[in-house]
Short mmCIF file of C-alpha atoms and ligand atoms in Angstrom, two decimals:
data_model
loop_
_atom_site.label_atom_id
_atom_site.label_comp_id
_atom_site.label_asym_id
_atom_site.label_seq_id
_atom_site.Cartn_x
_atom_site.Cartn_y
_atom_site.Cartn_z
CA UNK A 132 0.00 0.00 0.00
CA UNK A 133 1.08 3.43 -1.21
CA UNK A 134 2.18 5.81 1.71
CA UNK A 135 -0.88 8.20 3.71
CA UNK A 136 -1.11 11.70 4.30
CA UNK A 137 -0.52 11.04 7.75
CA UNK A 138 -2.48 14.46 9.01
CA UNK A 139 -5.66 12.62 7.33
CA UNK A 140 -7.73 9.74 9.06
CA UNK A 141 -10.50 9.50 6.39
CA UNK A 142 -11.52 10.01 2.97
CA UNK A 143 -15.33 11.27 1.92
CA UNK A 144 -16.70 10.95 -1.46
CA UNK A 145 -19.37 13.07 -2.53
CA UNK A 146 -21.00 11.81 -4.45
CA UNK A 147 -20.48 8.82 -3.20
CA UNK A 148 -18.42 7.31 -6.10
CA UNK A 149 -16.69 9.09 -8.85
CA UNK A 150 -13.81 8.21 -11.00
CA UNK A 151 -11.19 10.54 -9.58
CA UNK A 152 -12.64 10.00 -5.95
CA UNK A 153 -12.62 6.34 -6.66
CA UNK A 154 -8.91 6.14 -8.22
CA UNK A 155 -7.34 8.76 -5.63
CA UNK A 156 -9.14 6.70 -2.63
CA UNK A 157 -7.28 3.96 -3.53
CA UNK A 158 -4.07 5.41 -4.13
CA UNK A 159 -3.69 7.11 -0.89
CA UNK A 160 -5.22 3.78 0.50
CA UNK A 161 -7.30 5.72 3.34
CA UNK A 162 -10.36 4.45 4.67
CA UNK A 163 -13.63 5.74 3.42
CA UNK A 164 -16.41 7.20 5.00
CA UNK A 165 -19.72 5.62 4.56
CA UNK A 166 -22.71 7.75 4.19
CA UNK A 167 -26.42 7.63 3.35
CA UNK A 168 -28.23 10.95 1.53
CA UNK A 169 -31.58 10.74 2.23
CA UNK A 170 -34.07 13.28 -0.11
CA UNK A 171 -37.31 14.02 1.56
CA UNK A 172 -40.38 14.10 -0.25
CA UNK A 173 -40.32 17.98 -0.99
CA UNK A 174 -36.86 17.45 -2.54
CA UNK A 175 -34.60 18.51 1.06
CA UNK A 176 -31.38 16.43 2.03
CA UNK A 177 -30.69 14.75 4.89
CA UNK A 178 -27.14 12.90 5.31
CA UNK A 179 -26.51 10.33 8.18
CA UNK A 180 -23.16 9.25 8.97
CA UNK A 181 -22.68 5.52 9.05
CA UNK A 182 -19.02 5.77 10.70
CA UNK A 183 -17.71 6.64 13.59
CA UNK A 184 -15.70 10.23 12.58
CA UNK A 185 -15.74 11.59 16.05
CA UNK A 186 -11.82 13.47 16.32
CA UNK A 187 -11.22 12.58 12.47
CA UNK A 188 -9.60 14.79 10.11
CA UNK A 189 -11.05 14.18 6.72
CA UNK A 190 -10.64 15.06 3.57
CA UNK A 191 -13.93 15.40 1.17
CA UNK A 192 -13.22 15.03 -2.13
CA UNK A 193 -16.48 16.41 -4.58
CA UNK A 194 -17.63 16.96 -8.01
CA UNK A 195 -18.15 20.37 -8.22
CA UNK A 196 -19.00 20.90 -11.65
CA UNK A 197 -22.53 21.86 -11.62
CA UNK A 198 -22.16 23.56 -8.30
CA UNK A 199 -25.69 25.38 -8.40
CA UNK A 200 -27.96 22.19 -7.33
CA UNK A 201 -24.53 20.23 -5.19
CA UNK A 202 -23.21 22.85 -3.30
CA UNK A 203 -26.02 23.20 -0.75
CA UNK A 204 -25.71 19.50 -0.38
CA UNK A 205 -22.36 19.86 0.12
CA UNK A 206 -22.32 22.28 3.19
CA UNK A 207 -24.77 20.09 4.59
CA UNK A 208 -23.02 17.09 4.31
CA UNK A 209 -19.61 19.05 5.89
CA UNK A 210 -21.62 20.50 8.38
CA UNK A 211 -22.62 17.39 9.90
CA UNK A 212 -19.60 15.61 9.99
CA UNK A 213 -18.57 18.81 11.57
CA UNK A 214 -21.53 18.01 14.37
CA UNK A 215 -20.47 14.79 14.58
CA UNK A 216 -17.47 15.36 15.62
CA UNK A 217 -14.63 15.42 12.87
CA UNK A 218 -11.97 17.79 13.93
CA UNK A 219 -11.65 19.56 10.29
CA UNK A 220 -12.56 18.65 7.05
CA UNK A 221 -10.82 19.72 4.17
CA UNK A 222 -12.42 20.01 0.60
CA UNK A 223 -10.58 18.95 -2.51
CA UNK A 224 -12.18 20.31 -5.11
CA UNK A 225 -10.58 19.19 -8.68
CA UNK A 226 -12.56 21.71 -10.76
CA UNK A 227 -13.33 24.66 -8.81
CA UNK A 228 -16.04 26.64 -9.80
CA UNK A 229 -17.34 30.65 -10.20
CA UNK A 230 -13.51 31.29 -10.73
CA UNK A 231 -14.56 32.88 -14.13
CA UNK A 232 -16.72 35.74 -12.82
CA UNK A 233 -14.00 37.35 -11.18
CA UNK A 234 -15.05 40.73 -12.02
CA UNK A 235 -18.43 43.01 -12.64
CA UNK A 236 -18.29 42.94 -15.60
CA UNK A 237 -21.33 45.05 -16.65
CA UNK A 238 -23.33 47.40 -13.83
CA UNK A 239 -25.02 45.38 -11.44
CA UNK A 240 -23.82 42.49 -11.98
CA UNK A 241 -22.51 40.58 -8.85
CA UNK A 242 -18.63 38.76 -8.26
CA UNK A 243 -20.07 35.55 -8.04
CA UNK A 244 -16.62 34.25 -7.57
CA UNK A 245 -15.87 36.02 -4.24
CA UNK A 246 -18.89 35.08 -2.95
CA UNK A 247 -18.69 31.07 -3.26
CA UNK A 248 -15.55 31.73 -1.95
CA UNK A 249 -16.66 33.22 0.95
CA UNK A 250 -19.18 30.49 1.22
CA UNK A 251 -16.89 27.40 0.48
CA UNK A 252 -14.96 29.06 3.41
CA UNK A 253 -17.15 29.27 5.89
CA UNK A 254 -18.32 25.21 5.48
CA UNK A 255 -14.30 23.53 5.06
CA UNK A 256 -10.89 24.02 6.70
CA UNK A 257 -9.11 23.69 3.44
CA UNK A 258 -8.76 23.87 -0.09
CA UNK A 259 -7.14 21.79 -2.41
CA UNK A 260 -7.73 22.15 -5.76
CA UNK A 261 -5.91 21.56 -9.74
CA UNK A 262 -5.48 24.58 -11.87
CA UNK A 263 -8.29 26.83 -10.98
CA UNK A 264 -9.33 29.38 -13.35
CA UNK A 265 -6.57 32.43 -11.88
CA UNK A 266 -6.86 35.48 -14.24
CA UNK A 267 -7.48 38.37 -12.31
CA UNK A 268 -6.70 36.95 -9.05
CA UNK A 269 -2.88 36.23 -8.97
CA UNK A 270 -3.79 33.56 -5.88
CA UNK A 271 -6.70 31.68 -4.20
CA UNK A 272 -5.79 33.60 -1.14
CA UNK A 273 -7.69 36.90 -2.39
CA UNK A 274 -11.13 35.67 -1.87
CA UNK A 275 -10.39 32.51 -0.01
CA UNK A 276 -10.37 32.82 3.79
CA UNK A 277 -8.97 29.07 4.43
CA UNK A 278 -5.58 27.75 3.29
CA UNK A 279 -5.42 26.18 -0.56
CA UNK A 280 -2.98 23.89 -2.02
CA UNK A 281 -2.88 23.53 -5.93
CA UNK A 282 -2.19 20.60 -8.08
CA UNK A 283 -0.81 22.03 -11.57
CA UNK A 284 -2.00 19.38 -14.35
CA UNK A 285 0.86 20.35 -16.73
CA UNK A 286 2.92 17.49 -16.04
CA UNK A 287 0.67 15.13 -16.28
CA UNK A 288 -0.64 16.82 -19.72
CA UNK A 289 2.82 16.68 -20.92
CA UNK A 290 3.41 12.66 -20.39
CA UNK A 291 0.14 11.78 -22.16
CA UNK A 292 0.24 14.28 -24.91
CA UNK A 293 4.57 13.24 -25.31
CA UNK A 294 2.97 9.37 -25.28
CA UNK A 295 -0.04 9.90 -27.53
CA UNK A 296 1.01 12.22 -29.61
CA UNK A 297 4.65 12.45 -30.67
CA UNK A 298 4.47 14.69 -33.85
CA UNK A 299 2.29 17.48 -31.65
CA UNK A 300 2.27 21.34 -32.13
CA UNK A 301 0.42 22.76 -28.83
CA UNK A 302 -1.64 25.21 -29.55
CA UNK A 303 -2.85 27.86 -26.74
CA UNK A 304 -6.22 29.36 -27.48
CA UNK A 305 -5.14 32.65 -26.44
CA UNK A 306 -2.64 34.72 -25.19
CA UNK A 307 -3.51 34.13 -21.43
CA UNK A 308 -2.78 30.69 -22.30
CA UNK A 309 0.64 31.00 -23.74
CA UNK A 310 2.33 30.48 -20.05
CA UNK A 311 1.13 27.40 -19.15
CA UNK A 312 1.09 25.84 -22.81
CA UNK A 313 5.16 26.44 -23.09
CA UNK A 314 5.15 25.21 -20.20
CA UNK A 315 3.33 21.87 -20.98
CA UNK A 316 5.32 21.96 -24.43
CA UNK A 317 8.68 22.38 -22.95
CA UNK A 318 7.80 19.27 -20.73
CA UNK A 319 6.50 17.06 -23.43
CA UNK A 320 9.68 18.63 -25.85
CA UNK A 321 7.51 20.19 -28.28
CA UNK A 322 6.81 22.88 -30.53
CA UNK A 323 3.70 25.67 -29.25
CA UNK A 324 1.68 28.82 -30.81
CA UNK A 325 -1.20 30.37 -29.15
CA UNK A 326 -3.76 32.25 -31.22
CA UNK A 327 -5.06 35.82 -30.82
CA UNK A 328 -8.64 35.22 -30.02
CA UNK A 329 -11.26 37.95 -28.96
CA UNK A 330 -14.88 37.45 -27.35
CA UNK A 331 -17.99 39.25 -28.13
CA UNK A 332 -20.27 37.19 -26.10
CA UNK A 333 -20.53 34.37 -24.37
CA UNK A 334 -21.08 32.71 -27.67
CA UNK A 335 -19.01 34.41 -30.20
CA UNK A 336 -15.21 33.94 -30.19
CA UNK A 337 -12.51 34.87 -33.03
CA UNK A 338 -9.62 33.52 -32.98
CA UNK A 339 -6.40 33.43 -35.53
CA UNK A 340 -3.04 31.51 -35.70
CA UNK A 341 0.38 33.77 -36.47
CA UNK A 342 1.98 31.24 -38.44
CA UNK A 343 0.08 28.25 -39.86
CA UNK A 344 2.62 27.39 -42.34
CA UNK A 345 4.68 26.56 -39.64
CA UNK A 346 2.65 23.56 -38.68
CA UNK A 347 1.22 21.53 -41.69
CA UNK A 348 3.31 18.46 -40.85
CA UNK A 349 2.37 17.82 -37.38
CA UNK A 350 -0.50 16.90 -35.59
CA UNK A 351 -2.16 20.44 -33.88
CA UNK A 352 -2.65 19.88 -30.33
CA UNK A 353 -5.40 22.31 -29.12
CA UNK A 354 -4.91 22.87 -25.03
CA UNK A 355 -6.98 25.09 -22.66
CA UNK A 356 -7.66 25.04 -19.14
CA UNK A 357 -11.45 24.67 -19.52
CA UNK A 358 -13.73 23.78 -22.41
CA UNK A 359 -17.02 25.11 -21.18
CA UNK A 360 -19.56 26.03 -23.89
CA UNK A 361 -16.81 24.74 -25.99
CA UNK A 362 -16.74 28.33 -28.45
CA UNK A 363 -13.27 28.82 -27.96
CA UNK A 364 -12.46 25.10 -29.38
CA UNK A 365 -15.20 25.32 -31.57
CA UNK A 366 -13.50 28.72 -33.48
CA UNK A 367 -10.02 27.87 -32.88
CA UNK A 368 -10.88 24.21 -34.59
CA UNK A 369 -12.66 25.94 -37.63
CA UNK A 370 -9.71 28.15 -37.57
CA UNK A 371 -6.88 25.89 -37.91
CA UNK A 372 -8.95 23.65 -40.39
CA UNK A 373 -9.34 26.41 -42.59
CA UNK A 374 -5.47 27.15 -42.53
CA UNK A 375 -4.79 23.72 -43.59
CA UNK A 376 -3.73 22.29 -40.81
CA UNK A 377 -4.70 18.43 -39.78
CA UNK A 378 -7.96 17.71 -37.44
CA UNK A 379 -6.66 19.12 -33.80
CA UNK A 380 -7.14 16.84 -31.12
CA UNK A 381 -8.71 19.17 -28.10
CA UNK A 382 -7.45 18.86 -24.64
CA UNK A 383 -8.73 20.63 -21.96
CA UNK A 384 -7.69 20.24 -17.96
CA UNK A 385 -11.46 20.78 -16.95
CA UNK A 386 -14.65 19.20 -19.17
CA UNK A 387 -17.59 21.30 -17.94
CA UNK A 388 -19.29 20.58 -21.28
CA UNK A 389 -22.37 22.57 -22.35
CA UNK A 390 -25.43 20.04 -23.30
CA UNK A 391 -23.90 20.37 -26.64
CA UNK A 392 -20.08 21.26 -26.59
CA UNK A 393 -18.97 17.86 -27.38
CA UNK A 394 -21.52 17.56 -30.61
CA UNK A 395 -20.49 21.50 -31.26
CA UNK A 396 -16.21 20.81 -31.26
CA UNK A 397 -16.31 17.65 -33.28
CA UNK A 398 -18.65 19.36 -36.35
CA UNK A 399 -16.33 22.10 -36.41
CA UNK A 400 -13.82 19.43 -37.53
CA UNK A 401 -11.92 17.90 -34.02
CA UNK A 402 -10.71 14.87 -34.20
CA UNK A 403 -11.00 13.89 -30.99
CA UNK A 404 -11.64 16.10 -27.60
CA UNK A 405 -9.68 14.12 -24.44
CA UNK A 406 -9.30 16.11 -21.13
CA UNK A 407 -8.70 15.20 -17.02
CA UNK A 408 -11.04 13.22 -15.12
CA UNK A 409 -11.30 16.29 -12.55
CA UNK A 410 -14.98 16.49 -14.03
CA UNK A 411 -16.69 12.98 -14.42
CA UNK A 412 -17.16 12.86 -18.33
CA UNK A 413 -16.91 10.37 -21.21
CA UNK A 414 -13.78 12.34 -22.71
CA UNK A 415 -11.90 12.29 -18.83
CA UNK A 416 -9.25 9.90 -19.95
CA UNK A 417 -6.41 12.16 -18.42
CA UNK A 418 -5.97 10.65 -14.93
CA UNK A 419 -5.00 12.94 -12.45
CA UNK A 420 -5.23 11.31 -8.85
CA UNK A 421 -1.56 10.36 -9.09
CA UNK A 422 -0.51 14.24 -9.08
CA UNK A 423 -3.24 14.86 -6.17
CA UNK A 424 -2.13 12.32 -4.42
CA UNK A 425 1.38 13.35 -4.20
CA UNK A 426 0.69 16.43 -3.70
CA UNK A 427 -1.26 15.72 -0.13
CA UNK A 428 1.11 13.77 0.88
CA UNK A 429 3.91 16.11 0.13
CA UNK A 430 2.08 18.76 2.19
CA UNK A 431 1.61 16.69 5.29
C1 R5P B 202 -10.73 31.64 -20.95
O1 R5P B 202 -10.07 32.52 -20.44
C2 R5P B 202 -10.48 30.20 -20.66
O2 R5P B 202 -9.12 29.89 -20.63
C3 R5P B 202 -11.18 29.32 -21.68
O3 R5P B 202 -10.64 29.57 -22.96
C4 R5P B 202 -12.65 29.57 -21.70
O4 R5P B 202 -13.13 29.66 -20.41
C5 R5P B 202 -13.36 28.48 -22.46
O5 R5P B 202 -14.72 28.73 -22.39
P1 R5P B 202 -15.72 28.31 -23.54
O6 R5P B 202 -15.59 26.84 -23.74
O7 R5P B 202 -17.06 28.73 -22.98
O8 R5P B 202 -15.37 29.11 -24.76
#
């Protein structure tokens, strides 16, 4: 059996089973604790603790990626291992949500980013999360009141994309992007571009490559931190199509597909879309419990 974070008695899965949860419970080899969610008839949640957790420290590791009907659930569940007696519990969040609206962006609108934060901080004692969505926050620590650890996917990127795809070009979709895609290029020893892009809506994204000519012999290798309603991929795969360049494969650290992202990327001419399993989707193929796990047990 691997070795434990030894400042962690217990593991908690919500929900219950997940991939990631599944594969990182057994790596660090921690026991789990069993639960059972009750709904009520009018739809409210009830969770009873099935073991003992009275002076644990625990860790709950959740899917967070459609945070508006879990999160609730969530608090409740930490809450009441709280009452019960755990000592702290500590949330590891592999896709962290609301990072995105990390600014008011037109007049009224709220920061919808600062307050989860405030909210996931008031319910755990820690954060742990991989490559959250930093743009105008420099750190976690701005709007989040508890200590945070993050796990950086680029290595693990790196070793798939240098295994799968040897002839790669990565290809950031935008100039925010070109940091950590020379870094997951210089790792996996090749060649990167990112593409000016610019975004009218939520919906309507331009994007253009400096030098296609560049890349007509190798395989483009389209990499982003999260593919969301998928627009970026969608106009930087029509892009690069219509410069000549092979069918990109699409890798993104965090799937939080739209209903129909996946259907959307793959008309506009992808040939395949593979990202981490941080969110529980078909394409999650990119394992990333190994790097979490180290990580926790490098911190303890
Ligand atoms: C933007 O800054 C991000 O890095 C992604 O490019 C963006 O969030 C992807 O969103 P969507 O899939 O909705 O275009």
């Amino acid at each position: 059996m691997s070795k434990q974070p030894s400042a962690i008695d217990r593991v908690v899965m919500f929900p219950s089973h997940w991939p990631l949860a599944d594969a990182l419970v057994r790596s660090l080899g921690l026991p789990v604790v069993d639960y059972t969610h009750h709904r009520f008839p009018d739809r409210e949640s009830m969770f009873r603790i099935n073991t003992d957790v009275s002076g644990a420290r625990l860790l709950l590791i959740a899917d967070l990626h459609d945070p508006d009907p879990h999160f609730l659930q969530l608090a409740l569940l930490s809450e009441t291992l709280r009452d019960l007696g755990a000592t702290s519990v500590g949330l590891i969040a592999p896709y962290l949500p609301y990072m995105r609206q990390d600014k008011r962006f037109n007049t009224g609108e709220g920061i919808s980013s600062r307050y989860f934060a405030r909210m996931v901080s008031a319910h755990f004692d820690s954060l742990l999360t991989v490559d959250p969505h930093l743009h105008r926050y420099h750190a976690l620590s701005e709007i989040y009141s508890i200590p945070n650890q993050l796990v950086h996917a680029a290595a693990t990127l790196a070793a798939w994309i240098a295994k799968s795809v040897p002839d790669a070009v990565l290809i950031g979709p935008d100039q925010e992007s070109e940091q950590w895609v020379s870094d997951v290029a210089q790792r996996a020893d090749v060649p990167y571009e990112t593409l000016t892009k610019q975004r009218h809506g939520d919906e309507d994204v331009q994007v253009s490559l400096p030098h296609p000519e560049r890349w007509q012999q190798h395989t483009p290798v389209l990499v982003d931190d999260i593919i969301s309603s998928g627009r970026t991929m969608m106009a930087a795969v029509s892009h690069l199509r219509e410069a000549g360049l092979a069918a990109p494969l699409c890798v993104g650290v965090h799937g939080v597909f739209a209903p129909d992202a996946i259907a959307g990327i793959l008309k506009a001419g992808a040939k395949e879309i593979v990202t981490t399993n941080t969110v529980p989707v078909e394409t999650g193929r990119i394992d990333m419990s190994g790097a979490i796990a180290s990580a926790l047990r490098s911190s303890v």
